[in-house]
mmCIF file with all atom_site columns, C-alpha atoms in Angstrom:
data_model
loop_
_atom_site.group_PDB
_atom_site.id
_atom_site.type_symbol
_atom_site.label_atom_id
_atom_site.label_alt_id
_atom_site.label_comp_id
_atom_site.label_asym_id
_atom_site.label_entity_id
_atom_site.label_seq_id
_atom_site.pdbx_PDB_ins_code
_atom_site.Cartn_x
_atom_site.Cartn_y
_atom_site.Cartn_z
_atom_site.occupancy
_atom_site.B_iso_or_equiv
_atom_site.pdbx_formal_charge
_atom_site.auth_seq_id
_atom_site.auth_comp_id
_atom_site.auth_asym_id
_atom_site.auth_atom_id
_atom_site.pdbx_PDB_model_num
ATOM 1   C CA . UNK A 1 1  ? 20.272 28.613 -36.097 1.00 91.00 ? 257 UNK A CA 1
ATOM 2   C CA . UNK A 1 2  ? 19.884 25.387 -38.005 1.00 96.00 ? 258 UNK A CA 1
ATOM 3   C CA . UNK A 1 3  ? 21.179 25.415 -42.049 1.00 97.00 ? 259 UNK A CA 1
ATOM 4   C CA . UNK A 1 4  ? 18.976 23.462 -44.087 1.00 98.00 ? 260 UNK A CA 1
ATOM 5   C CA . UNK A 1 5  ? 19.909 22.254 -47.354 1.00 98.00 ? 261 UNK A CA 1
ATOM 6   C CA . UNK A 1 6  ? 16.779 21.104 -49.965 1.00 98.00 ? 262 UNK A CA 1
ATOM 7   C CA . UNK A 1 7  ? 18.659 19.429 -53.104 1.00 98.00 ? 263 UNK A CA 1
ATOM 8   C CA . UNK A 1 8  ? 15.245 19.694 -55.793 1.00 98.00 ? 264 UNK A CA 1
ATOM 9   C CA . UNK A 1 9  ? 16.085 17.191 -59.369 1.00 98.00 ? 265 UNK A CA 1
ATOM 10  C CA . UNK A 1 10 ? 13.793 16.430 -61.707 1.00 97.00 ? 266 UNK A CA 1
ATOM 11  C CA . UNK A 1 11 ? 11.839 12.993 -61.293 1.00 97.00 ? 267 UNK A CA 1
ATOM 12  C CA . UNK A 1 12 ? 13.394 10.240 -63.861 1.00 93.00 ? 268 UNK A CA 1
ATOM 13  C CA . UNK A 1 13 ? 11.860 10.486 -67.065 1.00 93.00 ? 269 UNK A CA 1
ATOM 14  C CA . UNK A 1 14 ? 11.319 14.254 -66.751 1.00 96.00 ? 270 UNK A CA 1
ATOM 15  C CA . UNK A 1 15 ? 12.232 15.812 -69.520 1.00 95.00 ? 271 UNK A CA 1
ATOM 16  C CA . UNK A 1 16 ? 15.469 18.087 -68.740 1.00 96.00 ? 272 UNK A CA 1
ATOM 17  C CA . UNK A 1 17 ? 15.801 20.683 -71.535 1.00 96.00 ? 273 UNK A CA 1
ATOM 18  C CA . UNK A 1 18 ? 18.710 22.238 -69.412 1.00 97.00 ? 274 UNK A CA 1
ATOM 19  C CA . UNK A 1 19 ? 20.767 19.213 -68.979 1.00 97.00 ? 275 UNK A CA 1
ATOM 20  C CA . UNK A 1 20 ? 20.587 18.204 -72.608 1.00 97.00 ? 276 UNK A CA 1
ATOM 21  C CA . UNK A 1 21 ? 22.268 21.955 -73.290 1.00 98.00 ? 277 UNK A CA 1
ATOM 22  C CA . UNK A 1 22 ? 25.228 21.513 -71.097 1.00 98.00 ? 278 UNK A CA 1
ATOM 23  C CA . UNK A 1 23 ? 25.602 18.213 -72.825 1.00 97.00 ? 279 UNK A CA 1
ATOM 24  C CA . UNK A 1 24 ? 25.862 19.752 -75.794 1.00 97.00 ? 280 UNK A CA 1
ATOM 25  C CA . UNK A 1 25 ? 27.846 22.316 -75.184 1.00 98.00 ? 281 UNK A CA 1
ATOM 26  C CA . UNK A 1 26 ? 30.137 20.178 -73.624 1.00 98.00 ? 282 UNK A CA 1
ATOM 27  C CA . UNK A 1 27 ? 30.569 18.666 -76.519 1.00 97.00 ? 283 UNK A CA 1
ATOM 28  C CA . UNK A 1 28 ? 31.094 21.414 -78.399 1.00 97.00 ? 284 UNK A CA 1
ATOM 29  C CA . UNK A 1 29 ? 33.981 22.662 -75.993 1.00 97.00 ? 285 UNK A CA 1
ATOM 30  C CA . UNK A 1 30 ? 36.020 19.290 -76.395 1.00 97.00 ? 286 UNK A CA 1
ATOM 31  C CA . UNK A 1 31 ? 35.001 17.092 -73.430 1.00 96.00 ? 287 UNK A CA 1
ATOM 32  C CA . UNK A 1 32 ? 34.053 13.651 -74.586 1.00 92.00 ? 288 UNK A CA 1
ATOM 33  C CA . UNK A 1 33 ? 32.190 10.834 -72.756 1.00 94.00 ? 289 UNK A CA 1
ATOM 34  C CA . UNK A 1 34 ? 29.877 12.817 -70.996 1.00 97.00 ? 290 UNK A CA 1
ATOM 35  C CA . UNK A 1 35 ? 26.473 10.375 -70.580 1.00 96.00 ? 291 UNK A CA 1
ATOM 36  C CA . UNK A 1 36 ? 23.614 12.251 -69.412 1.00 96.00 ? 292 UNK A CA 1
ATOM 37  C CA . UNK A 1 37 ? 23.532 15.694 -67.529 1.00 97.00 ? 293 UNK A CA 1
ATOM 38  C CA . UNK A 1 38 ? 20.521 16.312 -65.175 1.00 97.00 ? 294 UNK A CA 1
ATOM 39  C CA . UNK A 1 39 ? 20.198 19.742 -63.489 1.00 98.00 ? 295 UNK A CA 1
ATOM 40  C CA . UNK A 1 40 ? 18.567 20.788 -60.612 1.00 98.00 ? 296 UNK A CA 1
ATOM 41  C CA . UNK A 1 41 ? 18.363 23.412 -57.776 1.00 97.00 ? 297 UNK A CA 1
ATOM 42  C CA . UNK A 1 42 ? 20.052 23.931 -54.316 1.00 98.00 ? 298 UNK A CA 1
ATOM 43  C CA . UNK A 1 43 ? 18.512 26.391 -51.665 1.00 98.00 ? 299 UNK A CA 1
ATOM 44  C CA . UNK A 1 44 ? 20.046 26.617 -48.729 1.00 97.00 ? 300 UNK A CA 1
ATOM 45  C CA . UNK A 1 45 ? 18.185 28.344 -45.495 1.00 97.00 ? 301 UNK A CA 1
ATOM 46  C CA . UNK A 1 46 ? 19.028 29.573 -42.376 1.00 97.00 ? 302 UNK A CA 1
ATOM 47  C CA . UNK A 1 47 ? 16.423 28.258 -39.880 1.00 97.00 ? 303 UNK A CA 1
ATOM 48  C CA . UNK A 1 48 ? 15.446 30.079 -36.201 1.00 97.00 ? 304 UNK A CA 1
ATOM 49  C CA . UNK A 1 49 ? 14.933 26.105 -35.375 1.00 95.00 ? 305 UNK A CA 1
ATOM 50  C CA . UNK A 1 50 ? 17.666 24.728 -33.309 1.00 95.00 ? 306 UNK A CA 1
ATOM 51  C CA . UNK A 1 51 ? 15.710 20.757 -32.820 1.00 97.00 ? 307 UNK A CA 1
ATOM 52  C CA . UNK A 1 52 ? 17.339 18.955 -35.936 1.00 97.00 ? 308 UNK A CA 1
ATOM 53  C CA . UNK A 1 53 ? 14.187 16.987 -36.446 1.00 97.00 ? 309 UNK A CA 1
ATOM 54  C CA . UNK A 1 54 ? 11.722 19.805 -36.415 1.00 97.00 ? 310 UNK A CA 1
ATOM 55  C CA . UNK A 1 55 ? 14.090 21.785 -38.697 1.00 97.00 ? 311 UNK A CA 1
ATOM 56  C CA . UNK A 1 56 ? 14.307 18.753 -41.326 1.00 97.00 ? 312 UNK A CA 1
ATOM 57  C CA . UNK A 1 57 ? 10.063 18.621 -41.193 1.00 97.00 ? 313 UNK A CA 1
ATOM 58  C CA . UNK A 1 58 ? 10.263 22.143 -41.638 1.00 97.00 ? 314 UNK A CA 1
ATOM 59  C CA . UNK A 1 59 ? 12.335 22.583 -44.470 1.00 98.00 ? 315 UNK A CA 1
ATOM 60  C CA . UNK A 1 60 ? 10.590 19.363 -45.958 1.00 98.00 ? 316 UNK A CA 1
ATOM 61  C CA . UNK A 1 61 ? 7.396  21.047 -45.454 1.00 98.00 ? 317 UNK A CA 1
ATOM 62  C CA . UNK A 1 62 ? 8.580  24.488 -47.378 1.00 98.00 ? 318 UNK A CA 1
ATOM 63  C CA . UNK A 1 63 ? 9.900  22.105 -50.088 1.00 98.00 ? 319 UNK A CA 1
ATOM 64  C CA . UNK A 1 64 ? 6.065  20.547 -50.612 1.00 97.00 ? 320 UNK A CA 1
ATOM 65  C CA . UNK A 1 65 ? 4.634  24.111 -50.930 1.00 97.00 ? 321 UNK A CA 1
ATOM 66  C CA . UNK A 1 66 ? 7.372  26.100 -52.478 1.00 97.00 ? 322 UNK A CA 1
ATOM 67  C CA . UNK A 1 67 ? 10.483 24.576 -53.379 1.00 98.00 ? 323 UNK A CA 1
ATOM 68  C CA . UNK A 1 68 ? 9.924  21.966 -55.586 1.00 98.00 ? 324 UNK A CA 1
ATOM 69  C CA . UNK A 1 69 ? 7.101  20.921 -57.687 1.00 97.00 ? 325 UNK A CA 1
ATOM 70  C CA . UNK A 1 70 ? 6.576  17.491 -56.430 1.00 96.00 ? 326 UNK A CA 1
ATOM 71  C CA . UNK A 1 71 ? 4.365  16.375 -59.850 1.00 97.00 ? 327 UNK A CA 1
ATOM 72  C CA . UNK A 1 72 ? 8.071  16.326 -61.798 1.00 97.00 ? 328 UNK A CA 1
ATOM 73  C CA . UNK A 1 73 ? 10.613 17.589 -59.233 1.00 97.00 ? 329 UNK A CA 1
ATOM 74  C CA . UNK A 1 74 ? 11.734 15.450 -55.800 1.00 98.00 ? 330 UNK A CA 1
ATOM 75  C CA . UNK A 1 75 ? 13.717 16.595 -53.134 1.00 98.00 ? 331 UNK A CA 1
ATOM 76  C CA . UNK A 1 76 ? 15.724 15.846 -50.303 1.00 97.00 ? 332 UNK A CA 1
ATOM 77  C CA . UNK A 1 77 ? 17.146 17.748 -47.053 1.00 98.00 ? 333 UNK A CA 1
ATOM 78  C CA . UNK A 1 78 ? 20.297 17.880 -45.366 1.00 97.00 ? 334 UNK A CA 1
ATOM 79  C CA . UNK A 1 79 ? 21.100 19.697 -42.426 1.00 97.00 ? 335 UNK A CA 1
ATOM 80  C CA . UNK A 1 80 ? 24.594 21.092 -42.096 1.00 90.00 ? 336 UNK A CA 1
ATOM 81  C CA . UNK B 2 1  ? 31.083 5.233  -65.251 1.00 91.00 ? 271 UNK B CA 1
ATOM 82  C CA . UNK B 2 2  ? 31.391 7.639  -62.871 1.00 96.00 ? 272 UNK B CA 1
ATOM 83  C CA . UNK B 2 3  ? 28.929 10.097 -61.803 1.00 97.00 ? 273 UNK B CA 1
ATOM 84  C CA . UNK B 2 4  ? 30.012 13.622 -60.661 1.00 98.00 ? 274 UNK B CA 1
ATOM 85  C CA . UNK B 2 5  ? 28.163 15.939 -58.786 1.00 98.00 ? 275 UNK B CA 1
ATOM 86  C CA . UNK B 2 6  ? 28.637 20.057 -59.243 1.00 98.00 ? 276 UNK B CA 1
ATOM 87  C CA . UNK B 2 7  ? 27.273 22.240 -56.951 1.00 98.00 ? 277 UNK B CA 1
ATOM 88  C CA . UNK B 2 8  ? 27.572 26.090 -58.061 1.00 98.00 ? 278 UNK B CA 1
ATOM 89  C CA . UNK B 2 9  ? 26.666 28.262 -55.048 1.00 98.00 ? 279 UNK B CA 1
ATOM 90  C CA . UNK B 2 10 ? 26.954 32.576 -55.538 1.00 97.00 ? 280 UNK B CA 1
ATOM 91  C CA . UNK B 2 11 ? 30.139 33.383 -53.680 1.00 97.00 ? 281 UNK B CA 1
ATOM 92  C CA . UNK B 2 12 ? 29.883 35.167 -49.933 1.00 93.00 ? 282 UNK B CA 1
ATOM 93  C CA . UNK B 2 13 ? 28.496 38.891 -50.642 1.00 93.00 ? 283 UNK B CA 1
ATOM 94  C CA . UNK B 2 14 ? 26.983 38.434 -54.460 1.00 96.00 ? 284 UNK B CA 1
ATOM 95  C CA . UNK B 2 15 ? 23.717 39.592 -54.492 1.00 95.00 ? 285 UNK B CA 1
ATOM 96  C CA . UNK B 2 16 ? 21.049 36.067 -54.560 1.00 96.00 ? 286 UNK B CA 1
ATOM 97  C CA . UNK B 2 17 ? 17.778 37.679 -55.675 1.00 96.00 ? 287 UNK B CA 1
ATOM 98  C CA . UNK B 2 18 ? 15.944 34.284 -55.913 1.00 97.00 ? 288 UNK B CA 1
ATOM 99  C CA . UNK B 2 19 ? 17.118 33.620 -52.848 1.00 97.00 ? 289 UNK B CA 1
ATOM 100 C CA . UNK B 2 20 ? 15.774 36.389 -51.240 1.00 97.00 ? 290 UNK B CA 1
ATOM 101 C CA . UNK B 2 21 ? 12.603 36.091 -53.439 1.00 98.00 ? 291 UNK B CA 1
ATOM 102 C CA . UNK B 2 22 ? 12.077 32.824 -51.655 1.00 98.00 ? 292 UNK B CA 1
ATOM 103 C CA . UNK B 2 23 ? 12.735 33.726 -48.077 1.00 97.00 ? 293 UNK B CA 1
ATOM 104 C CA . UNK B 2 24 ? 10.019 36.835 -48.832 1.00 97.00 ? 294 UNK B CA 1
ATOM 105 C CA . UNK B 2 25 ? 7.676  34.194 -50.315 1.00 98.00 ? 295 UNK B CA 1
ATOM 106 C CA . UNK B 2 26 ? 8.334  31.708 -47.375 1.00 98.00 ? 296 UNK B CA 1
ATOM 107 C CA . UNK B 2 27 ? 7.411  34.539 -45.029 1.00 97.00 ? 297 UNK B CA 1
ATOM 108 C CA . UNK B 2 28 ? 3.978  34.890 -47.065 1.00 97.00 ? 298 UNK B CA 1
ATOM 109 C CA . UNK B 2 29 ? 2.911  31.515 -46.410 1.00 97.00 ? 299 UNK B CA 1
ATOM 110 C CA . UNK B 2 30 ? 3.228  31.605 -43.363 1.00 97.00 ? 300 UNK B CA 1
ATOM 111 C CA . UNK B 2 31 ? 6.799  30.123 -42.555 1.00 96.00 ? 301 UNK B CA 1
ATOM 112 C CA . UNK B 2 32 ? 8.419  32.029 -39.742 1.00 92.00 ? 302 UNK B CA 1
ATOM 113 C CA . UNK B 2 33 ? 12.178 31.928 -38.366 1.00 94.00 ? 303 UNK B CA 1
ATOM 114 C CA . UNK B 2 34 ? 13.852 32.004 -41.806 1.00 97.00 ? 304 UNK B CA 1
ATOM 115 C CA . UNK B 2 35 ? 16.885 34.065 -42.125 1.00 96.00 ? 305 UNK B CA 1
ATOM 116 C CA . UNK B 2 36 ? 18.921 34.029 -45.472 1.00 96.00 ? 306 UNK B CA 1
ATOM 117 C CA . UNK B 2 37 ? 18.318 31.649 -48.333 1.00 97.00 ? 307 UNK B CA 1
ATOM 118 C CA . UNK B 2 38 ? 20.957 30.872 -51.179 1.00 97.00 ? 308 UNK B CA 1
ATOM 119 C CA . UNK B 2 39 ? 20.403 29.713 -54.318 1.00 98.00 ? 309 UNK B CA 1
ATOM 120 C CA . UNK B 2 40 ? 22.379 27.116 -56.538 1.00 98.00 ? 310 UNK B CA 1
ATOM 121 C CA . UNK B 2 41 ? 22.655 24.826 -58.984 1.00 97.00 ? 311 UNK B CA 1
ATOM 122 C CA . UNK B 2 42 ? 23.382 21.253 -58.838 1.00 98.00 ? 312 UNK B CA 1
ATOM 123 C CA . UNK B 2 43 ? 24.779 19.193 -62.029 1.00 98.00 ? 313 UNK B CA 1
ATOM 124 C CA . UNK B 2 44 ? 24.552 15.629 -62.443 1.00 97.00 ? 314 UNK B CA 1
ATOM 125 C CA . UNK B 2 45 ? 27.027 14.338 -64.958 1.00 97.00 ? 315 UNK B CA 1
ATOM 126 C CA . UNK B 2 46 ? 27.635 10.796 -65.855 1.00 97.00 ? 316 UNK B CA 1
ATOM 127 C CA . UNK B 2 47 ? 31.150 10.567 -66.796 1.00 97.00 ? 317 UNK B CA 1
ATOM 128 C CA . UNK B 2 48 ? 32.683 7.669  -68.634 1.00 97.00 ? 318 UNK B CA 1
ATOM 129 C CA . UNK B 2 49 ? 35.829 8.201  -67.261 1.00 95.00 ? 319 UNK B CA 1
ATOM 130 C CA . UNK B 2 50 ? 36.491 5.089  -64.488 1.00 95.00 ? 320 UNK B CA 1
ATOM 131 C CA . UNK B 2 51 ? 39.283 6.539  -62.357 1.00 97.00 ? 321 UNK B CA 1
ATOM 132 C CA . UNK B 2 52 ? 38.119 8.983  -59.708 1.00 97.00 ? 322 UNK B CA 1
ATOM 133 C CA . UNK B 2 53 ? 40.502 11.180 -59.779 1.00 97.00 ? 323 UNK B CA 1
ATOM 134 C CA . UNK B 2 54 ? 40.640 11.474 -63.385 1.00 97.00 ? 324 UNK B CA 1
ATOM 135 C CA . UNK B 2 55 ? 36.914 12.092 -63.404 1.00 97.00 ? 325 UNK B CA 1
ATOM 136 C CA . UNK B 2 56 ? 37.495 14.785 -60.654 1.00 97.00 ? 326 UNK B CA 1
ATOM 137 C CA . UNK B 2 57 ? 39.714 16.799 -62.841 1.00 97.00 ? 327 UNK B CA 1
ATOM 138 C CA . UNK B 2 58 ? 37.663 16.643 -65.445 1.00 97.00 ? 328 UNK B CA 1
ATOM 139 C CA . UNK B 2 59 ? 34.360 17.811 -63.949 1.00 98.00 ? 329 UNK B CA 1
ATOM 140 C CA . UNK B 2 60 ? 36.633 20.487 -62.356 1.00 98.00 ? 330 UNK B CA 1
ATOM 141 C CA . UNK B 2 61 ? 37.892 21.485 -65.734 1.00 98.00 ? 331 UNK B CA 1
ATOM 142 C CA . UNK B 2 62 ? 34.203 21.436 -67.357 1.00 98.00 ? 332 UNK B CA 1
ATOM 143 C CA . UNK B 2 63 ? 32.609 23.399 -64.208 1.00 98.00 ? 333 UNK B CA 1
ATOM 144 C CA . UNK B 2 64 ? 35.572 26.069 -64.844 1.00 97.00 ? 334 UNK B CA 1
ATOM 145 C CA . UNK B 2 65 ? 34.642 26.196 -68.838 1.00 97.00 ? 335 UNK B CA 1
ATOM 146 C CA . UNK B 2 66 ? 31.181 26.153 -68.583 1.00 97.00 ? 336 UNK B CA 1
ATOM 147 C CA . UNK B 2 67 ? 28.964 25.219 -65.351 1.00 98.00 ? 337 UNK B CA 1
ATOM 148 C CA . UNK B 2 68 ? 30.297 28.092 -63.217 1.00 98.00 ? 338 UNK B CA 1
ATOM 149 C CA . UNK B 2 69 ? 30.689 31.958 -63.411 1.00 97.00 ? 339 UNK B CA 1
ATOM 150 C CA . UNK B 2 70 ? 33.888 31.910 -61.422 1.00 96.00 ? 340 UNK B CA 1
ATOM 151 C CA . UNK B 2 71 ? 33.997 35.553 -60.756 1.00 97.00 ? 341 UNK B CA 1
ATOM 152 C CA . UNK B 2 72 ? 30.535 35.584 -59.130 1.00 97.00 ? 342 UNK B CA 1
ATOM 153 C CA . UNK B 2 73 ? 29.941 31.475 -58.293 1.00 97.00 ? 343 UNK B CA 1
ATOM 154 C CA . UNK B 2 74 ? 31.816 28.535 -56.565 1.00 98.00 ? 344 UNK B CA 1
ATOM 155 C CA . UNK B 2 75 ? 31.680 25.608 -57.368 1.00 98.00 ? 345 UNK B CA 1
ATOM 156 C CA . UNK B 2 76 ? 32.396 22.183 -55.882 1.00 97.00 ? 346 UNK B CA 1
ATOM 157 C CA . UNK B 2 77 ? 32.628 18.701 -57.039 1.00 98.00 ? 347 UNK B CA 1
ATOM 158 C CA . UNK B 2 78 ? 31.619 14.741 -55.382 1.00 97.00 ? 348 UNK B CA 1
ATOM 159 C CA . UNK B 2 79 ? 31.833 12.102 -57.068 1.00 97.00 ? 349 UNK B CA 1
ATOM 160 C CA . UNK B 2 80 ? 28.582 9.632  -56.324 1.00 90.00 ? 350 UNK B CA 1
#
């Protein structure tokens, strides 16, 4: 069993309607000198895969057709 | 400026139903050998604070306040 890890952000100069909320709303709660906020998704899977490198193309390849959106969204794996 | 990264995961035993909305989709495309998949949230923040430990505490403080549902999430923080 082989954890994968796909991290999935926004591309730079995406828009990130999200991001800009918690910055507000930092605000409004007090903290100051908070630059920009990006947000983004973790998915972690549990993979039958034991090789590390065919787990990684795996989880790369669900990332291409599912995870992320790859027009506005990249993503990298981990394996823990 | 510092940037800190917050990772908000749904604690051990709270119910993920994206997560398990991905692992069913997964399965429909074809992708075998996937056990469970977890959901989270990543947030990017640029901090002006300078001193890393300083900035630590503070992302902690903000992801208690705001980015996290500590009854249902945890949460962790790196500083990149």
């Amino acid at each position: 069993m082989t954890k994968a890890i796909v991290t999935v952000m926004p591309k730079a100069g995406v828009l990130d309607p999200q991001g800009k909320a918690i910055g507000h709303a930092l605000g409004t709660l007090g903290f100051g000198g908070v630059g920009e906020v990006r947000t983004g998704k973790i998915i972690e899977l549990e993979l039958a895969e034991t090789d590390p490198a065919k787990a990684r193309a795996l989880a790369e390849e669900m990332a291409r057709k599912l995870l992320a959106n790859t027009v506005i969204e990249s993503f990298r794996v981990e394996l823990a």
